[in-house]
Coordinates of C-alpha atoms and ligand atoms in Angstrom, one line a residue:
X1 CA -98.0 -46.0 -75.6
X2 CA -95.4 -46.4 -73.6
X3 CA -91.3 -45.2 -73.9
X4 CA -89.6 -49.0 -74.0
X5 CA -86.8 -47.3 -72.4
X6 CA -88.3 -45.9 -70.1
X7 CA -88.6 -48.5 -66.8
X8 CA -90.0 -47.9 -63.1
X9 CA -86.6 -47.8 -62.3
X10 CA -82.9 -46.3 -63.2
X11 CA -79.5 -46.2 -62.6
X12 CA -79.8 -43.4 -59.9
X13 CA -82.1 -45.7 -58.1
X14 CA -79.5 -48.6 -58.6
X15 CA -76.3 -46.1 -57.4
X16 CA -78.7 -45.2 -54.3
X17 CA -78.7 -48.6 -53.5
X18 CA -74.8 -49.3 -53.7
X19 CA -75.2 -46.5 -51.2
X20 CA -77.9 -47.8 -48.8
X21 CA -76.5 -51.3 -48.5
X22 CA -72.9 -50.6 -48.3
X23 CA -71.0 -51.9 -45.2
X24 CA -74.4 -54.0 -44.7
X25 CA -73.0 -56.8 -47.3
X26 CA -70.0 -57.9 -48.8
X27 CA -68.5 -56.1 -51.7
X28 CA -67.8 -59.5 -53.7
X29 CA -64.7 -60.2 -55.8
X30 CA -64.5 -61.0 -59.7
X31 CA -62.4 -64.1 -60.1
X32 CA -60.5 -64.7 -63.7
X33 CA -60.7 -68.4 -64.1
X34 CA -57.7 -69.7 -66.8
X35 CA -59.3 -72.9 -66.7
X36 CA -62.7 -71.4 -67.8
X37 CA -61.3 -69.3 -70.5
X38 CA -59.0 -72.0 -72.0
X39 CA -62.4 -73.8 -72.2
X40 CA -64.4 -71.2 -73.3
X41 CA -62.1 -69.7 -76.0
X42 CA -62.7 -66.0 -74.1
X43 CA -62.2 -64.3 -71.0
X44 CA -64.4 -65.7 -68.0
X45 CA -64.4 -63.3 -64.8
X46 CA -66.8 -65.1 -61.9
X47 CA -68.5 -63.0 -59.7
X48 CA -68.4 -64.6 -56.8
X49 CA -71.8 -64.1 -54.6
X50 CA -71.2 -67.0 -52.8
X51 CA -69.0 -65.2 -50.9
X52 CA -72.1 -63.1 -49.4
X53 CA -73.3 -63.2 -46.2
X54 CA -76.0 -65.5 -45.9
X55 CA -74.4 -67.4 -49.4
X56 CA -76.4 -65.3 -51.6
X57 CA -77.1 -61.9 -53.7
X58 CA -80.6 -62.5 -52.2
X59 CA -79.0 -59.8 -49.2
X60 CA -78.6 -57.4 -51.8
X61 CA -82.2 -56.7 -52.5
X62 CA -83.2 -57.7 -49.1
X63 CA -81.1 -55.1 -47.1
X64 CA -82.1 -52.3 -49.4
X65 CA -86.1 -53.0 -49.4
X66 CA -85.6 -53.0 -45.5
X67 CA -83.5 -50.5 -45.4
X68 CA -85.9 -48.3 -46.8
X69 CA -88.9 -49.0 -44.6
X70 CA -90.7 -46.3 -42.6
X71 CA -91.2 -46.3 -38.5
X72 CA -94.8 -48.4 -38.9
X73 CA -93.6 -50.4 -41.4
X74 CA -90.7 -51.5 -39.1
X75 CA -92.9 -52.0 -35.9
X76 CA -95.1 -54.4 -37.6
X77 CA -92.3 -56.5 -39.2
X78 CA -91.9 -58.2 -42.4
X79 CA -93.2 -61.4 -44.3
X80 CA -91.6 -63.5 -47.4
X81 CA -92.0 -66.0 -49.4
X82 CA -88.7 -68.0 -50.5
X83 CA -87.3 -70.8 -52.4
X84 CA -84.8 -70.5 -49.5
X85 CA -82.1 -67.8 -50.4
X86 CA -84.4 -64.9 -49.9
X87 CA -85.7 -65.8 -47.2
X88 CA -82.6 -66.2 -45.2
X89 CA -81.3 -62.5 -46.6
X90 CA -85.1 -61.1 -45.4
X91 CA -84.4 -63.1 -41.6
X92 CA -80.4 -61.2 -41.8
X93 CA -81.4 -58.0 -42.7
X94 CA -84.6 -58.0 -40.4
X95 CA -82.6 -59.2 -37.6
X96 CA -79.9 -57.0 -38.0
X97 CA -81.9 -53.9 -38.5
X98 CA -84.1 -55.4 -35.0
X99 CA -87.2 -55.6 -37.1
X100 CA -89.2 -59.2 -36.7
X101 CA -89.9 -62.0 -40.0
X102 CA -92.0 -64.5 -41.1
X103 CA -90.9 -66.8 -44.1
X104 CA -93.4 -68.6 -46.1
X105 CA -91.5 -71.4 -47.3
X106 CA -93.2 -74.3 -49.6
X107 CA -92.9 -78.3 -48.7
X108 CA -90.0 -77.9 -52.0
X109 CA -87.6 -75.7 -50.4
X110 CA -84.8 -77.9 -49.3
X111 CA -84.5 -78.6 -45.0
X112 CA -81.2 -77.1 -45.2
X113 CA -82.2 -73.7 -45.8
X114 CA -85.1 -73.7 -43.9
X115 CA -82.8 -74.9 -40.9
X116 CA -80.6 -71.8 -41.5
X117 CA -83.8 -69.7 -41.7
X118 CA -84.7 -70.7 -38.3
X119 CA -81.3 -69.9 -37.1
X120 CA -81.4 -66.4 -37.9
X121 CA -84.9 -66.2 -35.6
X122 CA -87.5 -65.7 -38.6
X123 CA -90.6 -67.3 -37.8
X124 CA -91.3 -69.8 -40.3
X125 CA -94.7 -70.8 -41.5
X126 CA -94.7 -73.8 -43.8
X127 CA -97.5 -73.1 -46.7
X128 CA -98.1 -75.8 -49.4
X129 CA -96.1 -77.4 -52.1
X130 CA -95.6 -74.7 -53.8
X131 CA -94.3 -71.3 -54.7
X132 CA -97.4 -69.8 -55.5
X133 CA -99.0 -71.2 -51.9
X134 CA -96.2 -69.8 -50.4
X135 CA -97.0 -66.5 -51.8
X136 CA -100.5 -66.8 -51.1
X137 CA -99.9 -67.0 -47.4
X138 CA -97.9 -64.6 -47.5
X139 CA -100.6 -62.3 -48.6
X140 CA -102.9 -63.4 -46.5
X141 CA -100.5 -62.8 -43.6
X142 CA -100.3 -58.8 -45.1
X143 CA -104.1 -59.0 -45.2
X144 CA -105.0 -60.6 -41.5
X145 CA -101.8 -59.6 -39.5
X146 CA -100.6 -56.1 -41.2
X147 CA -96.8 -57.4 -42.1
X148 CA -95.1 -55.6 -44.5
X149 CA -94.3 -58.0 -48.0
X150 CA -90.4 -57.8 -48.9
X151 CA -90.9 -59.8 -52.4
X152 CA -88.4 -62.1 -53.6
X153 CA -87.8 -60.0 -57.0
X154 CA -90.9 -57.9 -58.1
X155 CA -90.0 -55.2 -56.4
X156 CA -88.5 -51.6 -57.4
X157 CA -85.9 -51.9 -54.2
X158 CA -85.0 -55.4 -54.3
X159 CA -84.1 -54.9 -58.1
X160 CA -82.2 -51.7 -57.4
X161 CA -80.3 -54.2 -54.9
X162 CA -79.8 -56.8 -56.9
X163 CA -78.7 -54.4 -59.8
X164 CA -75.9 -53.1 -57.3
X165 CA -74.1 -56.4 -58.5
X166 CA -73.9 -54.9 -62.2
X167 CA -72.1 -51.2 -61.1
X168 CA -69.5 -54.1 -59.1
X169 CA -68.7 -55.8 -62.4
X170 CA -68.6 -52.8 -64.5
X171 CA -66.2 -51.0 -62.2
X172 CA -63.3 -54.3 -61.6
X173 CA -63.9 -54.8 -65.6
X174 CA -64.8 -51.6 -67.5
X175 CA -64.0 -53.7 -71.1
X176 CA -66.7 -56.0 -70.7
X177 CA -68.3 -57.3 -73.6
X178 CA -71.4 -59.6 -72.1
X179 CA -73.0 -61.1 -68.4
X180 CA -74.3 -64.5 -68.0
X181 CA -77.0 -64.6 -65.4
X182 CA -79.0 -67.1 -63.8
X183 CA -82.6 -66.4 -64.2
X184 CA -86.0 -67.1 -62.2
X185 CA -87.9 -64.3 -60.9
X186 CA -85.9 -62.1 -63.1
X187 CA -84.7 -59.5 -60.0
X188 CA -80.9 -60.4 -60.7
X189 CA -81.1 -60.4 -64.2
X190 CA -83.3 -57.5 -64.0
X191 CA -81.5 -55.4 -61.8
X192 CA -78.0 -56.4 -63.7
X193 CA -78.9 -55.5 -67.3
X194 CA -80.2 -52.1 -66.3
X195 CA -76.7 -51.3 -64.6
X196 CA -74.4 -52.7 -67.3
X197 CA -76.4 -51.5 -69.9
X198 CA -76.7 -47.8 -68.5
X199 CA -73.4 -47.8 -68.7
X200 CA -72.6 -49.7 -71.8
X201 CA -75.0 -50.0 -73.7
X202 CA -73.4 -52.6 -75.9
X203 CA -73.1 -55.1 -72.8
X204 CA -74.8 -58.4 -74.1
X205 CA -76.8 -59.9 -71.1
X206 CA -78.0 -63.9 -71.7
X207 CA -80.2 -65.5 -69.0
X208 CA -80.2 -69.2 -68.1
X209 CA -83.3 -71.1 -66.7
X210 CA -83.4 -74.5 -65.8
X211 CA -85.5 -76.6 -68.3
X212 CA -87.6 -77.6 -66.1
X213 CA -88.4 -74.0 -64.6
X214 CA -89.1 -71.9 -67.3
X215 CA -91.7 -69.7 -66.3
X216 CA -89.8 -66.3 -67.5
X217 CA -88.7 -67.5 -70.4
X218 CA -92.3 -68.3 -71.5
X219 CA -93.7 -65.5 -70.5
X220 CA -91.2 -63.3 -71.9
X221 CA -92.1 -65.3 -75.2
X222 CA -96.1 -64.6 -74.8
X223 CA -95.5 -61.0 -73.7
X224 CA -97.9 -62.1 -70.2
X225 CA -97.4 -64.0 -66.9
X226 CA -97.4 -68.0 -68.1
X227 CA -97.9 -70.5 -65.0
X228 CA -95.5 -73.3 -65.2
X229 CA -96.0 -76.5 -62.6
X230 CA -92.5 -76.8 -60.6
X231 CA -90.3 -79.5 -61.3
X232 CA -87.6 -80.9 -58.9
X233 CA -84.5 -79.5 -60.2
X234 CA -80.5 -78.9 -59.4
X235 CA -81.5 -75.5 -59.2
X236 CA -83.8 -75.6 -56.6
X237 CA -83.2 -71.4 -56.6
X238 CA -84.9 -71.1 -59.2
X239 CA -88.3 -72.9 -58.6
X240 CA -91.3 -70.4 -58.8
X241 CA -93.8 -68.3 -61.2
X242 CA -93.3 -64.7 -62.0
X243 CA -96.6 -63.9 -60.3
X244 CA -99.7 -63.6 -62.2
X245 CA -99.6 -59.9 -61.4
X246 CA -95.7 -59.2 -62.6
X247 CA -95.0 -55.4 -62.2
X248 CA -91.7 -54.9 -62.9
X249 CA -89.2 -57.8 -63.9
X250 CA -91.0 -59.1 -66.8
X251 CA -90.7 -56.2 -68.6
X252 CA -87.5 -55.4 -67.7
X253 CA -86.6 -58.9 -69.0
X254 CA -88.1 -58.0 -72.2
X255 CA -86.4 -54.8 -72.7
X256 CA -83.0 -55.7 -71.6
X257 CA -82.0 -59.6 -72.0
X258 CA -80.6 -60.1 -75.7
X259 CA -81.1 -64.0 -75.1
X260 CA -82.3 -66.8 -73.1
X261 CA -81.1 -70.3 -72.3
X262 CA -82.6 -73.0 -71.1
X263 CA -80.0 -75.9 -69.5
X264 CA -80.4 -79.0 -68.7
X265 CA -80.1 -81.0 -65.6
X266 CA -76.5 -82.9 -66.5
X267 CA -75.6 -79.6 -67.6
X268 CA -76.2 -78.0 -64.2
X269 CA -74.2 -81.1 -62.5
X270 CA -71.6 -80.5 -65.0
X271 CA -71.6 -76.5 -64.2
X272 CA -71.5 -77.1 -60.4
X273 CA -68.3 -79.8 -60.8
X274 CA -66.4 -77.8 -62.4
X275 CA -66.4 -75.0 -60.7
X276 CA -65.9 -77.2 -57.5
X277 CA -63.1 -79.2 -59.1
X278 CA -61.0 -75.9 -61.0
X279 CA -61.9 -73.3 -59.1
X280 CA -62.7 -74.4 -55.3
X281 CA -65.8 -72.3 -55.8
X282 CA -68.7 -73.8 -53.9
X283 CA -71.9 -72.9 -56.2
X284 CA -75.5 -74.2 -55.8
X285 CA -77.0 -75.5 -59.0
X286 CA -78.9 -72.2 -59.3
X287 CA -76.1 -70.5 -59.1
X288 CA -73.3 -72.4 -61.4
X289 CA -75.9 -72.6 -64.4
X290 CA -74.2 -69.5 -66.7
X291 CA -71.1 -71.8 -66.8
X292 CA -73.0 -74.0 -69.0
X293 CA -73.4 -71.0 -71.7
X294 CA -69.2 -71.3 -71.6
X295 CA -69.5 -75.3 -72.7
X296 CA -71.6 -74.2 -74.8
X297 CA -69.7 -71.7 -76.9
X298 CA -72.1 -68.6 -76.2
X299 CA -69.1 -65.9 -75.2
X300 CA -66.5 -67.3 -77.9
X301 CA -64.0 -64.2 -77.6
X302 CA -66.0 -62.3 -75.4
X303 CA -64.9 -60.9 -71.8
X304 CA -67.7 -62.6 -70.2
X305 CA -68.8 -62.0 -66.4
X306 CA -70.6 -65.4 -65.3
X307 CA -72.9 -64.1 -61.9
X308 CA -72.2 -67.4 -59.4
X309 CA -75.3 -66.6 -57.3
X310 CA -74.8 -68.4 -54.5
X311 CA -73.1 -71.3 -52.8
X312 CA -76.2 -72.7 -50.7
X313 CA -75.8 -76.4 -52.0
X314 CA -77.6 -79.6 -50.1
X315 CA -74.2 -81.2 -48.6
X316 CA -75.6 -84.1 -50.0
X317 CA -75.7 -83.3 -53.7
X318 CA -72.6 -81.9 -52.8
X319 CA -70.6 -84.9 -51.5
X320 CA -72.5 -86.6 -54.5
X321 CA -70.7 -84.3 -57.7
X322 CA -67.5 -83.8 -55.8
X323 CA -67.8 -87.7 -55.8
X324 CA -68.9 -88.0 -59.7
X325 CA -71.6 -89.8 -58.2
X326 CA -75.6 -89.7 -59.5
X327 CA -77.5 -87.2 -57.4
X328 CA -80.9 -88.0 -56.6
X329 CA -83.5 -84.7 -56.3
X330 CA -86.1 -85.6 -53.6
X331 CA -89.4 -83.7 -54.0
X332 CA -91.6 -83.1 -51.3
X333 CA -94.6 -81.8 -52.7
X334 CA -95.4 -85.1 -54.1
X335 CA -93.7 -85.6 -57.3
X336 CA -91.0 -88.6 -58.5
X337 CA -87.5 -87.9 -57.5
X338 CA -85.4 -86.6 -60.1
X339 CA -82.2 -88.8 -60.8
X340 CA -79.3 -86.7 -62.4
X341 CA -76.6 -89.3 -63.6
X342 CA -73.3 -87.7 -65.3
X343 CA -72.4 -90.8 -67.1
X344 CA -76.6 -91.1 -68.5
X345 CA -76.1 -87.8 -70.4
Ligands
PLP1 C1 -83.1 -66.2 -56.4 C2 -81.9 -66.8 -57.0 C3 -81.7 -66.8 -58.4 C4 -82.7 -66.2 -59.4 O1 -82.9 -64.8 -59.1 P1 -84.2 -64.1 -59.7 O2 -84.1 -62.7 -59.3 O3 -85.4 -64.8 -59.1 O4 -84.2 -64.3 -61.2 C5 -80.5 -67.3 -58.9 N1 -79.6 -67.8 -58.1 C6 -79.7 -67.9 -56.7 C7 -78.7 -68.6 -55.9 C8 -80.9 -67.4 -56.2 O5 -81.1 -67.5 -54.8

């Protein structure tokens, strides 16, 4: 039987990666936003990751996992798969550290990350409609061409990375009481809830899914990997599976999240106007979804830290909420487009 608190990884692994990454990405500032807390009856601290180079955490994990790779390793570069976000941290930190990439992005991820993907000089190889046909390419491209996988979250480096975000919070607000975090792959959340709660063990952590991509939420109800089709959502972030072979997050999920949420589309909108409208803060919909646990009365008198992800928004859908206007999701992989209407809610 195993210990269940007893994971793959630890703190020290976590403080090592605060080490490794330092100077590599930005060291992002907590925000206290009065018009949050009024709202939210408690004290709301934003961390603000869309202040990170490339507009994401995603560089946290990224630069560590590369970080760490040996000579060989480095000589015959690395391959991704990405709902965008990652994929643009993996083409930074390659290119930075002079290694090459390949990102295997699906026909969902939107064209303005894959432009800024293609910027960075990754090769990018366009595999199915799909997360999971992403992912296969990507193994196959392991398989045939010896490239070295940097995952997007199931990975003991790229959570240390991720979890470098927790030690931030921790030291700019030692009294904190809880941490709402946005939750796909389960990496951030992952990474985050082993920090805070190393520390503190009383830390409450909730993660928030979109409804329609619940994949960790069910599996973390059936104990095993469940498959979930995608659906086009706000938070295009956090389209994907947690692979059918999950090592690492899904039981670090288990053991660490005290709750899950799942939010709905006119929620997200709401979540990404107003932290547009009160704050300035520029949040994709992945990425602005724990301010819906605030509306909804989940941190009443807590000190809450709400993890903005990352500010990697469509202009589009942008120009659209700034506007109070209906966005319209477009799905390439063949599905309807998803209408989200702020008046329909
Ligand atoms: C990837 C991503 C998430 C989800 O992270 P996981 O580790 O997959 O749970 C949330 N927000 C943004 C902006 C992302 O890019």
């Amino acid at each position: 039987m195993t210990e269940p608190s007893r994971h793959p990884i630890d703190i020290e692994d976590i403080r090592e990666a605060a080490h490794l990454i330092r100077g590599k990405v930005v060291r992002t500032p907590m925000k206290r936003s009065r018009f949050l807390s009024l709202v939210a009856g408690a004290e709301v601290n934003l961390k603000l990751e869309t202040l990170q180079t490339t507009g994401s955490f995603k560089l946290r994990g990224a630069t560590c996992a590369i970080q760490r790779l040996d000579a060989s390793s480095r000589t015959r570069g690395v391959v991704c798969c990405s709902t965008g976000n990652h994929g643009r941290a993996v083409a930074h930190a390659a290119q930075l550290a002079g290694i090459p990439a390949t990102v295997c992005l699906s026909r969902s991820v939107p064209a303005h990350k894959s432009r800024a993907i293609a910027a960075l000089g990754a090769r990018i190889v366009i595999a199915g409609v799909d997360q999971d046909e992403a992912q296969r390419e990507t193994e196959r491209l392991v398989a045939e061409d010896g490239l070295v996988e940097i995952p997007p979250f199931d990975h003991p480096d790229v959570v240390a990375g991720q979890g470098t975000i927790g030690l931030e919070i921790l030291e700019d607000c030692p009294h904190l009481d809880g941490i709402a975090v946005p939750l796909s792959g389960g990496g951030l959340a992952g990474g985050i809830a082993l920090a805070a709660k190393s520390i503190n063990p009383a830390i409450r952590v909730i993660g928030y899914s979109a409804c329609g991509e619940m994949a960790m939420i069910e599996s973390m109800r059936a104990g095993v990997p469940v498959a979930l089709p995608e659906r086009p959502t706000l938070a295009d972030a956090l389209h994907g599976g947690i692979g059918e072979n999950n090592r690492l997050t899904l039981e670090l999920c288990r053991a660490l999240l005290d709750e899950v949420r799942s939010v709905p589309e006119v929620e997200i909108y709401r979540a990404i106007r107003t932290l547009l409208v009160h704050e300035g803060v520029v949040a994709e919909g992945a990425a602005a979804i724990g301010v819906s646990g605030l509306f909804g009365g989940d941190w009443r008198d807590a000190s809450v830290a709400v993890i903005v992800s990352g500010g990697n928004i469509d202009p589009a859908h942008l120009a659209a909420i700034r506007a109070g206007k209906p966005v319209i999701v477009e799905d390439d992989a063949g599905q309807p487009p998803l209408q989200v209407d702020p008046q329909g809610a």
